[in-house]
CSV table of C-alpha atoms in Angstrom, one decimal:
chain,number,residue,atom,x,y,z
A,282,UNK,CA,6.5,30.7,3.9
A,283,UNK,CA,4.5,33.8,2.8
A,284,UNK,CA,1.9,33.5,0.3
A,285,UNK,CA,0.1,36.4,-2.0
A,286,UNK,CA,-3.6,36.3,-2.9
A,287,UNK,CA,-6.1,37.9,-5.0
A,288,UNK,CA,-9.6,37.6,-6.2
A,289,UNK,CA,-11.1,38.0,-9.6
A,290,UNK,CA,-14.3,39.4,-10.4
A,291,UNK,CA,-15.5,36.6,-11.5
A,292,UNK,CA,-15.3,35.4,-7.8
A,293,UNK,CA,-11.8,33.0,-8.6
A,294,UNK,CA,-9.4,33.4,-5.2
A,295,UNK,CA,-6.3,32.4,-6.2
A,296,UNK,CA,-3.4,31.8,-3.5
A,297,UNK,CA,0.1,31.5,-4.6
A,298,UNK,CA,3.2,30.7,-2.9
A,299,UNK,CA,6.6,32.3,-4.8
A,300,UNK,CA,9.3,29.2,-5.1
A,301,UNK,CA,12.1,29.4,-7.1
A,302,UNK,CA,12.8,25.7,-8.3
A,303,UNK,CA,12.6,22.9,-11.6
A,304,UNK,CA,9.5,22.2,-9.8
A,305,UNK,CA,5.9,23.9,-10.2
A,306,UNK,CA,2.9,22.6,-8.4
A,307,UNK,CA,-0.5,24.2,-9.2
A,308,UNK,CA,-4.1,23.0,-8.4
A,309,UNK,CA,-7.8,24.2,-8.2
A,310,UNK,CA,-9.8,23.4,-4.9
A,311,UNK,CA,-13.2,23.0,-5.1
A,312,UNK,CA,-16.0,23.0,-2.5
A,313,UNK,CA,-17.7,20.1,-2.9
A,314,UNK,CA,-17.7,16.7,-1.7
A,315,UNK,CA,-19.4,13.8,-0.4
A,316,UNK,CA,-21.7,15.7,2.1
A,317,UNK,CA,-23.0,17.9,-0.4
A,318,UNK,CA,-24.7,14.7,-2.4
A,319,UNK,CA,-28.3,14.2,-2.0
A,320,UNK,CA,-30.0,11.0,-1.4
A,321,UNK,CA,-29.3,9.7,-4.6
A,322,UNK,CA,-26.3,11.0,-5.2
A,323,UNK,CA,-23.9,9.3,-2.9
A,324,UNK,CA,-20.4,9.0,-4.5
A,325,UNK,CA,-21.5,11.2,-7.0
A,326,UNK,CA,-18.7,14.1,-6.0
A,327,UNK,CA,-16.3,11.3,-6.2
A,328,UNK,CA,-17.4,10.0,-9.7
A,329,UNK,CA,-17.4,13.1,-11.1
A,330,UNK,CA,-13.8,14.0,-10.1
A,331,UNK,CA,-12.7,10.9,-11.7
A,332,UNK,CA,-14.7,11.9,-14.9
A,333,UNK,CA,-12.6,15.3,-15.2
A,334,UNK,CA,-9.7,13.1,-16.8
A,335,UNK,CA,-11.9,11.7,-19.0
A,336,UNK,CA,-12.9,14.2,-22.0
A,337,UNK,CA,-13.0,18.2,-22.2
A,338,UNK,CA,-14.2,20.2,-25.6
A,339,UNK,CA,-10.4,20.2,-26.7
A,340,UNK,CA,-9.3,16.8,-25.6
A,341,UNK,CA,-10.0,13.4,-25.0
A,342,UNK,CA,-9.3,10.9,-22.4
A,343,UNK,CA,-6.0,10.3,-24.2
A,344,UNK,CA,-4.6,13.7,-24.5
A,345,UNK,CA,-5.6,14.8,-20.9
A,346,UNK,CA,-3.1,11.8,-19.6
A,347,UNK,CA,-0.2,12.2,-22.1
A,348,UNK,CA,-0.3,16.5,-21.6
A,349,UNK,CA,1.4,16.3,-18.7
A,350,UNK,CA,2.7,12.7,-18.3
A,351,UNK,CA,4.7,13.1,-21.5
A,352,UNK,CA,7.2,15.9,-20.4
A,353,UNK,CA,7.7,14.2,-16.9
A,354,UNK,CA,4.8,15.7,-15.0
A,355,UNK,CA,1.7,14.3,-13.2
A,356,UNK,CA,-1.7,14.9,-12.8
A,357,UNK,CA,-4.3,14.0,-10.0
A,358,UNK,CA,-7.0,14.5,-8.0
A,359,UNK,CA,-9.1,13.1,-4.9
A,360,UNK,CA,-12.7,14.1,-3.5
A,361,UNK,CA,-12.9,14.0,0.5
A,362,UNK,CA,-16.2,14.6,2.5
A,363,UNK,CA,-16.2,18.7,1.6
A,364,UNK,CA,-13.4,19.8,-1.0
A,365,UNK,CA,-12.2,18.2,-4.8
A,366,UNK,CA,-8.4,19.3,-5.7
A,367,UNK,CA,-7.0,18.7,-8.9
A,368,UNK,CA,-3.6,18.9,-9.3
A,369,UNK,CA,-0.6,18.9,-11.2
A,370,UNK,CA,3.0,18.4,-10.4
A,371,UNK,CA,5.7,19.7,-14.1
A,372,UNK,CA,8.3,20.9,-14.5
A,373,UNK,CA,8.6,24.8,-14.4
A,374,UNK,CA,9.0,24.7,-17.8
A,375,UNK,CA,5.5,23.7,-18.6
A,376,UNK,CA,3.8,25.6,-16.2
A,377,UNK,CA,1.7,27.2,-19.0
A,378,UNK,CA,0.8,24.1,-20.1
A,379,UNK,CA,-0.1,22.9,-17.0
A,380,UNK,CA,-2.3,26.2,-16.0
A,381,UNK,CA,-4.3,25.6,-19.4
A,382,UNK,CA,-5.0,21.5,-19.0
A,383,UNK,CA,-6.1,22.8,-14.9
A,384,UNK,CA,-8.9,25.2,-16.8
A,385,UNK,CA,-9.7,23.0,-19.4
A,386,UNK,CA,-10.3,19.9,-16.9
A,387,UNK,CA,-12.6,21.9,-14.2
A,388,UNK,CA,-14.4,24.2,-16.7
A,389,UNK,CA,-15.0,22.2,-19.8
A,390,UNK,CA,-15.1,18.6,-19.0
A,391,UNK,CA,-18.2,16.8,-21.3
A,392,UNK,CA,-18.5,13.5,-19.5
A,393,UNK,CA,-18.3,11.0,-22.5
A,394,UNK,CA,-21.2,8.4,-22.6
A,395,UNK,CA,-18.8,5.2,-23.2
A,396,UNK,CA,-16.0,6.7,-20.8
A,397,UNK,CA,-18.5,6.7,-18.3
A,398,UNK,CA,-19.6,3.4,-18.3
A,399,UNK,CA,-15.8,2.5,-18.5
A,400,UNK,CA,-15.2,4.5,-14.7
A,401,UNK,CA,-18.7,3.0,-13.7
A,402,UNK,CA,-16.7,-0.2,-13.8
A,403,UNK,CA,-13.2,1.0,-12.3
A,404,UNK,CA,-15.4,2.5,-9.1
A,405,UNK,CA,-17.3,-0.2,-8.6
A,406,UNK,CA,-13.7,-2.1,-8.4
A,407,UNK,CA,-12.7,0.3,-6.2
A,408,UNK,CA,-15.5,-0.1,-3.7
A,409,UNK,CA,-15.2,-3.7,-3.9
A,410,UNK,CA,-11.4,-3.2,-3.2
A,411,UNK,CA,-12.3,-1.0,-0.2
A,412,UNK,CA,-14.5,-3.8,1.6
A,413,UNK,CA,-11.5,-6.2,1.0
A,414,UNK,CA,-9.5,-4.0,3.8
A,415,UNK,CA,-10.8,-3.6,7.1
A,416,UNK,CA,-8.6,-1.3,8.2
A,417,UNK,CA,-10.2,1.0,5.9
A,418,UNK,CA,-13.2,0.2,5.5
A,419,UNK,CA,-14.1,0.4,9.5
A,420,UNK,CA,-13.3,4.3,9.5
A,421,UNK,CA,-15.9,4.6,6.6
A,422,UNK,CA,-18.6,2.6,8.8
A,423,UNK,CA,-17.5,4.7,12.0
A,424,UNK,CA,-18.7,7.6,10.3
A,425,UNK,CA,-21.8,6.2,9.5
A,426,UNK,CA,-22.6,5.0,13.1
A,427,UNK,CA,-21.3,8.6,14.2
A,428,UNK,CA,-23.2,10.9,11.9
A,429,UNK,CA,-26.0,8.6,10.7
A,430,UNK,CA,-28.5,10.4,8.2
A,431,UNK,CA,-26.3,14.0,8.5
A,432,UNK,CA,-24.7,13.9,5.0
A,433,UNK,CA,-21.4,13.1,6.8
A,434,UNK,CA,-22.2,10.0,7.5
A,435,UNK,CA,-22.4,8.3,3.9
A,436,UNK,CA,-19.1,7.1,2.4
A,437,UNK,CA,-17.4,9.3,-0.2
A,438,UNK,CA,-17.1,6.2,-2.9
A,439,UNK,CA,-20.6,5.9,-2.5
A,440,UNK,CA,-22.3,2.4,-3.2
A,441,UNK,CA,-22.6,0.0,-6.1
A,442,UNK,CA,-26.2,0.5,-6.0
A,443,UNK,CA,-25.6,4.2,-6.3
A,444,UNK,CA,-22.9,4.2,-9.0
A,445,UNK,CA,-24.8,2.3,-11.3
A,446,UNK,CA,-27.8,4.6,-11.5
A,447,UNK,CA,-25.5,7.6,-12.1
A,448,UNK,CA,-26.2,9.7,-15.7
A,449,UNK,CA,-24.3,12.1,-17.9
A,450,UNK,CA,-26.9,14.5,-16.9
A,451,UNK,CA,-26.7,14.1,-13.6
A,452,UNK,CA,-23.3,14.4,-13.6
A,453,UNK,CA,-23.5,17.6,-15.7
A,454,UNK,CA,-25.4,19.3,-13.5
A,455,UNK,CA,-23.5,18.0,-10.7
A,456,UNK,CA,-20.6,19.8,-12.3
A,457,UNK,CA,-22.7,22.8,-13.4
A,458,UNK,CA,-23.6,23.2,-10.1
A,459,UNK,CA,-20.5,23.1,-8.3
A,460,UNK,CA,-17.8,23.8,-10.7
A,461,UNK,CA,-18.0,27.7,-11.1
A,462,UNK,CA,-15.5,30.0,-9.9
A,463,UNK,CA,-16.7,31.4,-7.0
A,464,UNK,CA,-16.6,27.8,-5.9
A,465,UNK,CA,-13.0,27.7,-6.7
A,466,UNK,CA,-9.5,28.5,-5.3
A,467,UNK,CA,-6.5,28.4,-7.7
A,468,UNK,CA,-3.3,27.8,-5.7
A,469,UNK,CA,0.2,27.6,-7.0
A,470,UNK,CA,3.8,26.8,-5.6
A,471,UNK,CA,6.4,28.1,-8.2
A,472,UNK,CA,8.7,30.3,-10.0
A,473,UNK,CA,5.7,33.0,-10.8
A,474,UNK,CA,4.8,36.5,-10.2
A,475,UNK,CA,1.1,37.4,-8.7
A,476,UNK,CA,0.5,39.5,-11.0
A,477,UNK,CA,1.4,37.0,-14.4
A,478,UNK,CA,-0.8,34.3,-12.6
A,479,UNK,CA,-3.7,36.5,-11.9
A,480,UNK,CA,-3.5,37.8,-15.6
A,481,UNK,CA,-3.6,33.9,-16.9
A,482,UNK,CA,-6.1,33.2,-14.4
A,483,UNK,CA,-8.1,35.9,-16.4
A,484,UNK,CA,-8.3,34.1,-19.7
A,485,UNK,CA,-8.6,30.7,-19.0
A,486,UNK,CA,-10.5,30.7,-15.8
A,487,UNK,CA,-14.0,32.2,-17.1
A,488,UNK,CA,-16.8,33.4,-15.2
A,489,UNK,CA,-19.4,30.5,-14.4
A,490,UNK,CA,-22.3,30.5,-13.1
A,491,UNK,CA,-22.2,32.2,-9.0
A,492,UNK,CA,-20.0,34.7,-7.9
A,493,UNK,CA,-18.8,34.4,-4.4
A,494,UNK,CA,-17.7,31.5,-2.4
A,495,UNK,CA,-20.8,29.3,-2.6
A,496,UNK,CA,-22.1,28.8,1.4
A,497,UNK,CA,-22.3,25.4,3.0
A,498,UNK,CA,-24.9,23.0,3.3
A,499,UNK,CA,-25.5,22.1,5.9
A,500,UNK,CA,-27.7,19.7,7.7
A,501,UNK,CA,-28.4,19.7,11.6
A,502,UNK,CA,-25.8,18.0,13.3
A,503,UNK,CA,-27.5,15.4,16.4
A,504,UNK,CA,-25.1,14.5,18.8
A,505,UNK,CA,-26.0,10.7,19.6
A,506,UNK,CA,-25.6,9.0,22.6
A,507,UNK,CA,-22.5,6.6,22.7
A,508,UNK,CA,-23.1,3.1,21.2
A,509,UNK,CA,-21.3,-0.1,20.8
A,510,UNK,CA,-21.3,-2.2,17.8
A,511,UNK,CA,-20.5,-5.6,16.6
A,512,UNK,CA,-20.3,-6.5,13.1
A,513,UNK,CA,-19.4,-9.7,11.8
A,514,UNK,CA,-16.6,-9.8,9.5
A,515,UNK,CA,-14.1,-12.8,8.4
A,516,UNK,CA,-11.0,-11.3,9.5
A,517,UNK,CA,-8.4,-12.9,11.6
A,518,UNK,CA,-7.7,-10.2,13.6
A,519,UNK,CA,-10.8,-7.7,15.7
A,520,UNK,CA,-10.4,-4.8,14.3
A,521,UNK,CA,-12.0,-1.4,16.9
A,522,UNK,CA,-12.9,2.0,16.6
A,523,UNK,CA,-13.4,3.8,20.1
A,524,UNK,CA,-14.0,7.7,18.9
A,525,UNK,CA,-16.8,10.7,19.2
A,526,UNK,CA,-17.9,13.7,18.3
A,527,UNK,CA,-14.8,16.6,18.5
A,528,UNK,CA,-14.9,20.2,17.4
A,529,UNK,CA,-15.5,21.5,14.0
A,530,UNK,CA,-12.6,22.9,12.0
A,531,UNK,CA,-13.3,26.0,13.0
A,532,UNK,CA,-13.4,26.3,16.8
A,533,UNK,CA,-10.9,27.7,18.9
A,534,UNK,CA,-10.0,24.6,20.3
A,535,UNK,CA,-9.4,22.7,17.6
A,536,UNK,CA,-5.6,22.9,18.1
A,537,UNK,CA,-5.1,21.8,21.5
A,538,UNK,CA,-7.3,19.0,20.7
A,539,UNK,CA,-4.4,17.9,18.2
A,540,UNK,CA,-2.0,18.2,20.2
A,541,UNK,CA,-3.6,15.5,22.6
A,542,UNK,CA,-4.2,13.3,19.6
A,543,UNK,CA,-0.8,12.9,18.7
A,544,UNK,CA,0.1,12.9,22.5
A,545,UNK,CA,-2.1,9.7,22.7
A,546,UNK,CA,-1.4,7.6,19.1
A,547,UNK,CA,0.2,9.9,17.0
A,548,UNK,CA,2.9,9.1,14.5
A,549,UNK,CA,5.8,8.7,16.6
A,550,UNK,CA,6.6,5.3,18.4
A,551,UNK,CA,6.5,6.9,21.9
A,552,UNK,CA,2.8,7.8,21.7
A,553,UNK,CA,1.5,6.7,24.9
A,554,UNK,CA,-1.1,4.4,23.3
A,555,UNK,CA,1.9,2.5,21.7
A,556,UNK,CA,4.2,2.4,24.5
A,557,UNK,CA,1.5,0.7,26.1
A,558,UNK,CA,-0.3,-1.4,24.0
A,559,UNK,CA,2.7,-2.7,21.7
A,560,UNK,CA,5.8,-1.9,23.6
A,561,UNK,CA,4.5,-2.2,27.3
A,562,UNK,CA,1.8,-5.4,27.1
A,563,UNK,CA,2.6,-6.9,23.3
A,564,UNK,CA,-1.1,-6.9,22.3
A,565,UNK,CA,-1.1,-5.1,19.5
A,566,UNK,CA,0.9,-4.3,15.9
A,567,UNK,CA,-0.4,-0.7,15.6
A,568,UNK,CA,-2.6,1.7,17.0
A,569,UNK,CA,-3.3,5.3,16.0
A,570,UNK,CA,-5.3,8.1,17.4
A,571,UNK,CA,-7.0,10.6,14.6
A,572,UNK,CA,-8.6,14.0,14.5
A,573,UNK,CA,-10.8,14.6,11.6
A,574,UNK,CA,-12.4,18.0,11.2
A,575,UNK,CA,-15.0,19.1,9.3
A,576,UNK,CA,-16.7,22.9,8.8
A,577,UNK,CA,-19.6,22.3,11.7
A,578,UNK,CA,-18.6,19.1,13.3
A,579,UNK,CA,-15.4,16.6,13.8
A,580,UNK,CA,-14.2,13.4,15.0
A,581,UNK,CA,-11.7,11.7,16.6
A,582,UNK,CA,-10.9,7.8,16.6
A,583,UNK,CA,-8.8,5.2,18.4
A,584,UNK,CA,-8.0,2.8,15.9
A,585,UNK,CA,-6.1,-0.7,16.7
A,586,UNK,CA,-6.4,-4.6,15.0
A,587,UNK,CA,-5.2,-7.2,17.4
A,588,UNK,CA,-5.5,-11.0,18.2
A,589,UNK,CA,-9.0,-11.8,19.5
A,590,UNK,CA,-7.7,-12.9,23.1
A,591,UNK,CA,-6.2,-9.8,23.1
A,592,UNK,CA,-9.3,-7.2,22.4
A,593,UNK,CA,-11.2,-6.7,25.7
A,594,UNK,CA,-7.7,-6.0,27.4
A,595,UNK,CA,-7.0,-3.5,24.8
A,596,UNK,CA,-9.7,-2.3,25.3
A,597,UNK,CA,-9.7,-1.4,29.0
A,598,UNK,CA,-6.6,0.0,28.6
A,599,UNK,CA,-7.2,2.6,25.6
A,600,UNK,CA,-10.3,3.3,28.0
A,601,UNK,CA,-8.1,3.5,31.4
A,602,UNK,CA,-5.6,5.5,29.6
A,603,UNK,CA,-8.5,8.6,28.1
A,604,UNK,CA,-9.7,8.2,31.9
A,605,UNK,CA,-6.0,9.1,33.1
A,606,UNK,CA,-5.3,11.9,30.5
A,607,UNK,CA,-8.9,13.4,31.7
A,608,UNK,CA,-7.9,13.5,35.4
A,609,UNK,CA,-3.9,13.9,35.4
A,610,UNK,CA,-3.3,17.7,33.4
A,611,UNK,CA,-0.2,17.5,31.8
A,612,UNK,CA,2.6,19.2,33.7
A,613,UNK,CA,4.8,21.4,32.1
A,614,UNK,CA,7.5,19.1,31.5
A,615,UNK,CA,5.4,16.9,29.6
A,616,UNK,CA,3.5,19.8,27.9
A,617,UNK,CA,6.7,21.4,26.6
A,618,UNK,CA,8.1,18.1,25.8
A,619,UNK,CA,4.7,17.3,23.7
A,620,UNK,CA,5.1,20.6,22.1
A,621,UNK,CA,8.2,20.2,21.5
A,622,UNK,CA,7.7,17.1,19.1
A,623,UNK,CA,4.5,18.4,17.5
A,624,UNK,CA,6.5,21.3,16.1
A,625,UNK,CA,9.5,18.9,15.1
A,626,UNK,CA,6.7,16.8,12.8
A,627,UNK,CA,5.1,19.8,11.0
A,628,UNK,CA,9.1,21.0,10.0
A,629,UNK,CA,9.8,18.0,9.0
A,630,UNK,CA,6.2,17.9,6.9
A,631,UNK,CA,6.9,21.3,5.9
A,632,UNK,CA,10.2,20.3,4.4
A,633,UNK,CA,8.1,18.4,1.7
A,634,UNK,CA,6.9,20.8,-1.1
A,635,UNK,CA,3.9,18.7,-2.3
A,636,UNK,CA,2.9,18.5,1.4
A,637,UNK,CA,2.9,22.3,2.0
A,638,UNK,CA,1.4,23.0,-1.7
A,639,UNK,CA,-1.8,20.9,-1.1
A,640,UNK,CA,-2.0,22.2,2.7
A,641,UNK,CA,-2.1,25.7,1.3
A,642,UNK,CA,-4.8,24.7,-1.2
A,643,UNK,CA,-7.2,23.1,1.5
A,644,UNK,CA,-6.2,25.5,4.5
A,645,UNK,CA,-7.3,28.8,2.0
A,646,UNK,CA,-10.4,27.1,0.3
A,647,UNK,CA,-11.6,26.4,3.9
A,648,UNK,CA,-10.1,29.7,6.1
A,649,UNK,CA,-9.2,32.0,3.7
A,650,UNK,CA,-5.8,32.1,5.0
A,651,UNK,CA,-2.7,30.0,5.6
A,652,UNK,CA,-0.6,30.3,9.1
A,653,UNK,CA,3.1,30.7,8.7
A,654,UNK,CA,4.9,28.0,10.7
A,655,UNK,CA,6.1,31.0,12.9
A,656,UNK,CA,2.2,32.3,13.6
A,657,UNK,CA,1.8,28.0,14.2
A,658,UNK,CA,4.6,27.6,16.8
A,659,UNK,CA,3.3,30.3,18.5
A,660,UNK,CA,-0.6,29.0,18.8
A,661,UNK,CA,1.2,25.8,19.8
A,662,UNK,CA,3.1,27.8,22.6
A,663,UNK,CA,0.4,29.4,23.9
A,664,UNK,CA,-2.2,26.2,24.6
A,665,UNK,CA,-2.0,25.8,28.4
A,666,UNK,CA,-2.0,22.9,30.7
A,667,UNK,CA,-5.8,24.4,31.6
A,668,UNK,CA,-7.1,24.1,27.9
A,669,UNK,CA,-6.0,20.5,27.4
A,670,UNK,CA,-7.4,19.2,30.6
A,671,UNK,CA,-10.9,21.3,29.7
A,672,UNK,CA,-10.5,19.5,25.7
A,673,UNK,CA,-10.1,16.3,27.1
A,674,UNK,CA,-12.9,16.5,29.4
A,675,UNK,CA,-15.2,17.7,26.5
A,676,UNK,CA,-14.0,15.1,23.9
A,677,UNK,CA,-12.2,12.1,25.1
A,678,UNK,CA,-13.8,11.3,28.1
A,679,UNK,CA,-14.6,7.2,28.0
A,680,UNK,CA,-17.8,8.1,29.1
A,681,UNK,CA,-18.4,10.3,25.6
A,682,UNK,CA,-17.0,7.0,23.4
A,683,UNK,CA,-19.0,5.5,20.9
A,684,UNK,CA,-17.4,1.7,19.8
A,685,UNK,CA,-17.3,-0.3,16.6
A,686,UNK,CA,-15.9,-3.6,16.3
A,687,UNK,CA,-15.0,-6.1,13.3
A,688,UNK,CA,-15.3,-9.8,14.7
């Protein structure tokens, strides 16, 4: 799908994507999260998104949620390690409406004294509730045995301890810091010319603070060797990580990678890390395999929960089966037949418009662009036997794994 774009002076990028439809879906990504906290500031990003619902100059807590709710729309938002979105989902009707409450939210919020101790409560639920599921909570502690003391490797939630020390001024200048509009991309899927958006944009979106994309932070990223953990946890099941260190968002290799991802434990049932650990030998319920990018580092994961008998033959096998994908290249048949099914999954993904609207928020805050499918499929096409065999060597080599287990 083709998409228009356009900056404002003040520094605002806004990306829009024409639909015609009932439906409009319009958000502002922001970049900040987790890893631009300092030391005591972790889950600050995260509580600070949650107080954007909470109070503006023009309304309160109450108002914010029945704007939108109350003709049939909805309103969210999530923090993740570098970006915030806020979004909306309305009718096309209300699209004004919705553009206004967007503004109001990320440039005017006032961070109410007695709401906040209200969310300092919810969040504090909400880490407790996170430590209740393993299956969550062992991706979190990955991270920190990965990335250690690089701003990476704290959780986004941050920590009861940190929560409760959080201010309303520290959470204004949090926000003054990071919410200006060079730090901001509008994007919008619906029935809208560019050139009525960027006029709105205009009047409700005013000039803040820096101009221009606002660069990253960055820390030095130490590659550590690989390490194996066991922490005790009262679970039933074991519950393992085996992951490492992968390429940054940004590298041109990045794509092959995933397409050796979901070869190994993607979605699909036939992934060959279900085939043989569920299908093939019974020992496990699920397994996945995950890619997580960031701007100047990534990670990938192996994640399965099985029956403690069952773990050190898991084990091996995840291992035996990186060791095989290292020294058996792909041949074509399985290439195409690989590429083949990746390219099926992102149609049928793309078929959903809330999928597509929040990928082209994140894609453009973080690239500047969005591919077509077409320019996709053809990146896909063009990843040889050669490159996969080189990415596997350089990333998923069993040698390269680092291990965490729940037991």
């Amino acid at each position: 799908m083709d998409y228009q774009q356009h900056t404002l002076p003040s520094g605002l990028r806004i990306v829009l994507r024409p639909a015609r439809g009932q439906v409009a879906y319009l958000g502002v990504a922001v970049g900040v999260g987790s890893r631009h906290e300092n030391g005591r500031q972790h889950g600050l990003a995260h509580f600070t998104e949650h107080m954007l619902f909470k109070g503006t100059r023009k309304r309160n807590a109450r108002q914010i949620i029945q704007r939108l709710e109350g003709v049939g729309g909805a309103l969210d938002a999530y923090t993740s390690k570098e970006e915030t979105l806020v979004y909306a989902v309305v009718p096309q009707a209300y699209f004004s409406r919705s553009l206004q409450l967007l503004s109001d939210i990320v440039c005017s919020s006032i961070f109410p004294v007695e709401e906040l101790e209200l969310e300092r409560t919810v969040i504090t639920d909400e880490i407790a509730s996170y430590e209740d599921s393993p299956s969550e909570l062992i991706f979190d502690e990955f991270e920190q045995l990965l990335f250690r003391a690089h701003p990476l490797g704290h959780p986004v939630l941050g920590t009861v301890r940190s929560v409760s020390s959080f201010t309303k001024r520290m959470q204004e200048d949090f926000f003054h810091r990071h919410y200006h509009t060079g730090n901001m991309v509008l994007f919008v899927q619906a029935d809208i010319a560019l050139e009525e958006l960027v006029q709105r944009a205009e009047e409700l979106f005013p000039s803040k603070g820096q101009r221009g994309a606002r660069a990253l932070e960055t820390s030095t990223m130490i590659a550590h060797p690989p390490q194996y953990q066991l922490r005790r946890r009262q679970t039933h099941q074991r519950h393992v990580i085996i992951g490492g260190y992968a390429y940054s968002m940004h590298s041109p290799k990045r794509l092959a990678l995933n397409i050796l991802v979901n070869l190994l434990g993607g979605a699909s049932m036939n992934s060959r890390l279900n085939l043989l650990l569920r299908e093939q030998n019974g020992l496990v319920y699920h397994v996945e395999c995950s890619y997580t990018a960031y701007s100047d580092t990534g990670m990938v994961a192996i994640y399965f929960g099985c029956a403690p008998r069952h773990m050190s033959r898991a084990i091996e096998l995840v291992e035996g089966e990186l060791l095989r994908l290292c020294q058996e290249p792909l041949s074509e048949t399985e290439l195409l037949a690989t590429k083949r099914q990746l390219k099926g999954q992102l149609a049928v993904a793309n078929d959903n418009p809330e999928t597509t609207f929040l990928s082209l928020g994140k894609n453009y805050l973080h690239h500047g662009k969005v591919d077509s499918e077409e320019e996709l499929y053809e990146r896909i096409d063009a990843v040889s036997p050669e490159l996969l065999h080189e990415v596997a060597l350089e990333v998923l080599h069993p040698s390269l794994m680092h291990r965490l287990i729940y037991a």
